[in-house]
Amino acid sequence: QLQLQESGPGLVKPSETLSLTCTVSGGSISSSSYYWGWIRQPPGKGLEWIGSIYYSGSTYYNPSLKSRVTISADTSKNQFSLKLSSVTAADTAVYYCARRGWRAGRWFDPWGQGTLVTVSS
Amino acid sequence: QSALTQPASVSGSPGQSITISCTGTSSDVGGYNYVSWYQQHPGKAPKLMIYDVSNRPSGVSNRFSGSKSGNTASLTISGLQAEDEADYYCCSYTSSSTWVFGGGTKLTVL
């Protein structure tokens, strides 16, 4: 059964870079059938797609975050990562990683349990 | 990209049916059959309920169904049960090769 687990600091200072890693178990991120993505949810608010990466390295980002976001993958560790630079309090959110279907439907499933990142000095 | 429009809240009694709408534009909902729906209970990760407008993943109750007309997609839950009380989000692929979510709808089972 495929599982995803987010990890990284729970507290980041304003203007610094938020860095998270998603470790995938029970499946390979090198599969050509899927993309891998990041989605976030500010406390009490809705979901926001951040970006996705394909095993080949192709990336797609939310235009509103594109200038600050980098998503990369390490196939040897079966992990993919998120870096968000110049963070502010508005970036405080629960960050989720998820697999994104491609060949057999377009969906996000499963999701990691999520990790809360607070931006504060 | 603007979030898809969903009603903030809907409610229904056990056994009833409810429908949640999700309105976008011809550049997202109306342009592609790539609308998915997610259920989220408090403190939990979202769960896929419907994908590609009307397809149900294995293990999801057939009480959940999806449809689309023009720029508006809909999620219908029939035979409402207490455990259906949750937040529901729609999501669509866009013409910019990106993804956009709806603002979310809180379902209350009376």
CSV table of C-alpha atoms in Angstrom, one decimal:
chain,number,residue,atom,x,y,z
A,1,GLN,CA,0.0,0.0,0.0
A,2,LEU,CA,1.4,3.3,-1.0
A,3,GLN,CA,2.2,5.7,1.8
A,4,LEU,CA,3.6,9.2,1.8
A,5,GLN,CA,5.2,11.0,4.8
A,6,GLU,CA,6.1,14.7,5.0
A,7,SER,CA,9.0,15.8,7.2
A,8,GLY,CA,10.8,19.0,7.9
A,9,PRO,CA,11.0,21.9,10.4
A,10,GLY,CA,7.8,22.9,12.0
A,11,LEU,CA,8.9,26.5,12.5
A,12,VAL,CA,10.6,28.8,10.0
A,13,LYS,CA,11.6,32.4,10.4
A,14,PRO,CA,10.2,35.1,8.1
A,15,SER,CA,12.3,35.7,5.0
A,16,GLU,CA,14.0,32.3,5.3
A,17,THR,CA,13.4,29.2,3.1
A,18,LEU,CA,10.9,26.5,4.0
A,19,SER,CA,12.2,23.0,3.2
A,20,LEU,CA,10.1,19.9,3.3
A,21,THR,CA,10.6,16.3,2.1
A,22,CYS,CA,8.1,13.7,1.2
A,23,THR,CA,9.2,10.1,1.6
A,24,VAL,CA,7.3,7.5,-0.4
A,25,SER,CA,7.0,3.9,0.6
A,26,GLY,CA,5.2,1.0,-1.1
A,27,GLY,CA,5.8,2.3,-4.5
A,28,SER,CA,8.4,4.1,-6.7
A,29,ILE,CA,8.4,7.8,-7.6
A,30,SER,CA,10.2,6.7,-10.8
A,31,SER,CA,6.9,5.3,-12.2
A,32,SER,CA,6.0,6.9,-15.5
A,33,SER,CA,2.3,6.7,-14.5
A,34,TYR,CA,2.3,9.4,-11.8
A,35,TYR,CA,3.2,12.8,-10.9
A,36,TRP,CA,4.0,13.9,-7.3
A,37,GLY,CA,2.7,17.0,-5.8
A,38,TRP,CA,2.5,19.4,-2.9
A,39,ILE,CA,-0.7,21.0,-1.6
A,40,ARG,CA,-1.0,23.3,1.4
A,41,GLN,CA,-3.9,24.4,3.7
A,42,PRO,CA,-3.6,27.5,5.9
A,43,PRO,CA,-5.3,27.1,9.3
A,44,GLY,CA,-9.0,27.2,8.9
A,45,LYS,CA,-8.8,27.8,5.2
A,46,GLY,CA,-9.0,25.8,1.9
A,47,LEU,CA,-6.6,23.8,-0.1
A,48,GLU,CA,-4.0,25.4,-2.5
A,49,TRP,CA,-2.0,23.5,-5.1
A,50,ILE,CA,1.6,24.4,-4.9
A,51,GLY,CA,3.2,22.3,-7.7
A,52,SER,CA,4.0,18.9,-9.1
A,53,ILE,CA,7.0,17.0,-10.4
A,54,TYR,CA,7.3,14.1,-12.8
A,55,TYR,CA,10.0,11.4,-12.5
A,56,SER,CA,11.8,12.9,-15.5
A,57,GLY,CA,12.2,16.1,-13.6
A,58,SER,CA,9.5,18.1,-15.3
A,59,THR,CA,7.9,20.5,-12.9
A,60,TYR,CA,4.7,22.6,-12.8
A,61,TYR,CA,4.1,25.4,-10.3
A,62,ASN,CA,1.2,27.5,-9.1
A,63,PRO,CA,1.7,30.9,-10.9
A,64,SER,CA,1.1,32.7,-7.6
A,65,LEU,CA,4.0,30.9,-6.0
A,66,LYS,CA,6.2,30.2,-9.0
A,67,SER,CA,8.9,32.8,-8.2
A,68,ARG,CA,9.5,31.3,-4.8
A,69,VAL,CA,9.0,27.5,-5.3
A,70,THR,CA,11.3,24.7,-6.2
A,71,ILE,CA,10.2,21.1,-6.3
A,72,SER,CA,12.9,18.4,-6.8
A,73,ALA,CA,13.1,14.6,-6.6
A,74,ASP,CA,15.7,12.1,-5.4
A,75,THR,CA,14.8,8.8,-7.0
A,76,SER,CA,17.6,7.0,-5.1
A,77,LYS,CA,15.9,7.8,-1.9
A,78,ASN,CA,12.4,7.7,-3.3
A,79,GLN,CA,11.7,11.2,-2.0
A,80,PHE,CA,10.7,14.5,-3.4
A,81,SER,CA,11.1,17.9,-1.8
A,82,LEU,CA,9.7,21.3,-1.6
A,83,LYS,CA,11.5,24.6,-1.1
A,84,LEU,CA,9.7,27.8,-0.6
A,85,SER,CA,11.8,30.9,-0.3
A,86,SER,CA,11.2,34.3,1.3
A,87,VAL,CA,8.4,33.0,3.5
A,88,THR,CA,6.0,35.3,5.4
A,89,ALA,CA,3.3,34.6,7.9
A,90,ALA,CA,0.9,34.0,5.0
A,91,ASP,CA,2.9,30.8,4.2
A,92,THR,CA,1.9,29.3,7.6
A,93,ALA,CA,-0.1,26.2,6.7
A,94,VAL,CA,-0.4,22.4,6.8
A,95,TYR,CA,1.7,21.1,3.9
A,96,TYR,CA,0.6,17.9,2.2
A,97,CYS,CA,2.4,15.7,-0.3
A,98,ALA,CA,0.3,13.5,-2.6
A,99,ARG,CA,0.6,11.3,-5.6
A,100,ARG,CA,-1.1,12.6,-8.8
A,101,GLY,CA,-2.6,10.3,-11.3
A,102,TRP,CA,-2.0,10.8,-15.0
A,103,ARG,CA,-2.5,7.8,-17.3
A,104,ALA,CA,-5.6,6.4,-15.6
A,105,GLY,CA,-7.4,9.5,-14.4
A,106,ARG,CA,-6.4,12.8,-12.9
A,107,TRP,CA,-6.5,12.8,-9.1
A,108,PHE,CA,-4.5,13.3,-6.0
A,109,ASP,CA,-4.4,10.1,-4.0
A,110,PRO,CA,-3.1,9.1,-1.5
A,111,TRP,CA,-2.1,12.1,0.6
A,112,GLY,CA,0.4,12.2,3.4
A,113,GLN,CA,-0.8,13.0,6.8
A,114,GLY,CA,0.4,16.6,6.5
A,115,THR,CA,2.8,18.7,8.5
A,116,LEU,CA,2.2,22.1,10.0
A,117,VAL,CA,4.7,24.7,9.2
A,118,THR,CA,4.5,28.0,11.2
A,119,VAL,CA,6.3,31.1,10.0
A,120,SER,CA,7.3,33.2,13.0
A,121,SER,CA,10.2,34.9,14.5
B,1,GLN,CA,-5.7,31.5,-11.1
B,2,SER,CA,-8.8,32.0,-9.1
B,3,ALA,CA,-10.2,29.4,-6.7
B,4,LEU,CA,-13.3,27.5,-7.9
B,5,THR,CA,-16.5,28.6,-6.4
B,6,GLN,CA,-18.3,26.4,-3.9
B,7,PRO,CA,-21.1,27.2,-1.4
B,8,ALA,CA,-19.6,27.7,2.1
B,9,SER,CA,-22.0,25.3,3.7
B,10,VAL,CA,-24.8,22.8,3.0
B,11,SER,CA,-26.8,20.7,5.3
B,12,GLY,CA,-29.2,17.8,5.2
B,13,SER,CA,-30.9,15.2,7.4
B,14,PRO,CA,-29.9,11.5,7.6
B,15,GLY,CA,-31.3,9.7,4.6
B,16,GLN,CA,-31.7,12.7,2.4
B,17,SER,CA,-29.6,13.7,-0.6
B,18,ILE,CA,-27.5,16.8,-1.0
B,19,THR,CA,-25.6,18.4,-3.9
B,20,ILE,CA,-22.5,20.5,-3.7
B,21,SER,CA,-21.7,22.7,-6.7
B,22,CYS,CA,-18.3,23.8,-8.0
B,23,THR,CA,-18.2,26.6,-10.5
B,24,GLY,CA,-15.3,27.5,-12.6
B,25,THR,CA,-14.6,28.7,-16.1
B,26,SER,CA,-14.1,27.4,-19.6
B,27,SER,CA,-10.4,27.3,-18.8
B,28,ASP,CA,-10.8,24.8,-16.0
B,29,VAL,CA,-14.0,23.0,-15.1
B,30,GLY,CA,-15.7,23.6,-18.4
B,31,GLY,CA,-12.7,22.8,-20.6
B,32,TYR,CA,-11.7,19.4,-19.2
B,33,ASN,CA,-13.2,16.3,-17.7
B,34,TYR,CA,-10.6,16.4,-14.9
B,35,VAL,CA,-12.7,17.4,-11.9
B,36,SER,CA,-12.1,15.6,-8.6
B,37,TRP,CA,-13.7,15.8,-5.2
B,38,TYR,CA,-12.1,15.3,-1.8
B,39,GLN,CA,-13.6,14.7,1.6
B,40,GLN,CA,-11.8,16.1,4.7
B,41,HIS,CA,-12.6,15.3,8.3
B,42,PRO,CA,-11.2,17.7,11.0
B,43,GLY,CA,-7.5,17.2,11.5
B,44,LYS,CA,-7.3,14.6,8.7
B,45,ALA,CA,-5.8,14.6,5.3
B,46,PRO,CA,-8.2,14.9,2.3
B,47,LYS,CA,-9.6,11.7,0.8
B,48,LEU,CA,-10.3,11.2,-2.9
B,49,MET,CA,-14.1,10.6,-3.4
B,50,ILE,CA,-14.6,11.3,-7.2
B,51,TYR,CA,-12.2,11.7,-10.1
B,52,ASP,CA,-12.5,12.7,-13.8
B,53,VAL,CA,-16.0,14.2,-13.0
B,54,SER,CA,-17.9,11.0,-12.3
B,55,ASN,CA,-15.6,8.1,-11.5
B,56,ARG,CA,-15.5,6.6,-8.0
B,57,PRO,CA,-12.3,5.1,-6.7
B,58,SER,CA,-12.4,1.5,-5.3
B,59,GLY,CA,-13.7,1.5,-1.8
B,60,VAL,CA,-15.8,4.7,-2.0
B,61,SER,CA,-19.5,4.3,-1.3
B,62,ASN,CA,-21.8,4.4,-4.3
B,63,ARG,CA,-23.8,7.0,-2.4
B,64,PHE,CA,-21.3,9.5,-3.8
B,65,SER,CA,-21.7,10.6,-7.4
B,66,GLY,CA,-20.3,13.4,-9.6
B,67,SER,CA,-21.5,15.2,-12.7
B,68,LYS,CA,-20.7,18.2,-14.8
B,69,SER,CA,-22.7,20.7,-16.9
B,70,GLY,CA,-20.9,23.5,-18.6
B,71,ASN,CA,-18.6,25.3,-16.2
B,72,THR,CA,-20.2,23.7,-13.1
B,73,ALA,CA,-19.4,20.4,-11.5
B,74,SER,CA,-21.5,18.8,-8.8
B,75,LEU,CA,-21.1,16.2,-6.1
B,76,THR,CA,-24.2,14.4,-4.9
B,77,ILE,CA,-24.4,12.4,-1.7
B,78,SER,CA,-27.5,10.3,-1.4
B,79,GLY,CA,-28.7,8.5,1.8
B,80,LEU,CA,-26.9,11.0,3.9
B,81,GLN,CA,-25.1,9.5,7.0
B,82,ALA,CA,-23.6,11.0,10.1
B,83,GLU,CA,-20.1,10.1,9.0
B,84,ASP,CA,-20.5,12.1,5.8
B,85,GLU,CA,-20.3,15.3,7.9
B,86,ALA,CA,-17.0,16.9,6.7
B,87,ASP,CA,-15.5,19.5,4.4
B,88,TYR,CA,-15.6,18.8,0.7
B,89,TYR,CA,-13.3,20.3,-1.9
B,90,CYS,CA,-13.5,20.2,-5.7
B,91,CYS,CA,-10.4,20.4,-7.9
B,92,SER,CA,-9.9,20.9,-11.6
B,93,TYR,CA,-7.1,20.8,-14.1
B,94,THR,CA,-6.6,24.2,-15.9
B,95,SER,CA,-5.5,25.3,-19.4
B,96,SER,CA,-2.2,26.5,-17.8
B,97,SER,CA,-1.3,22.9,-16.9
B,98,THR,CA,-2.0,23.7,-13.3
B,99,TRP,CA,-4.5,22.6,-10.7
B,100,VAL,CA,-7.0,24.7,-8.8
B,101,PHE,CA,-9.2,23.8,-5.8
B,102,GLY,CA,-12.5,25.1,-4.7
B,103,GLY,CA,-12.9,27.1,-1.5
B,104,GLY,CA,-14.5,24.2,0.3
B,105,THR,CA,-18.0,23.3,1.5
B,106,LYS,CA,-18.8,22.3,5.0
B,107,LEU,CA,-21.5,19.6,5.1
B,108,THR,CA,-23.6,19.4,8.2
B,109,VAL,CA,-25.7,16.3,8.9
B,110,LEU,CA,-28.6,17.6,11.0
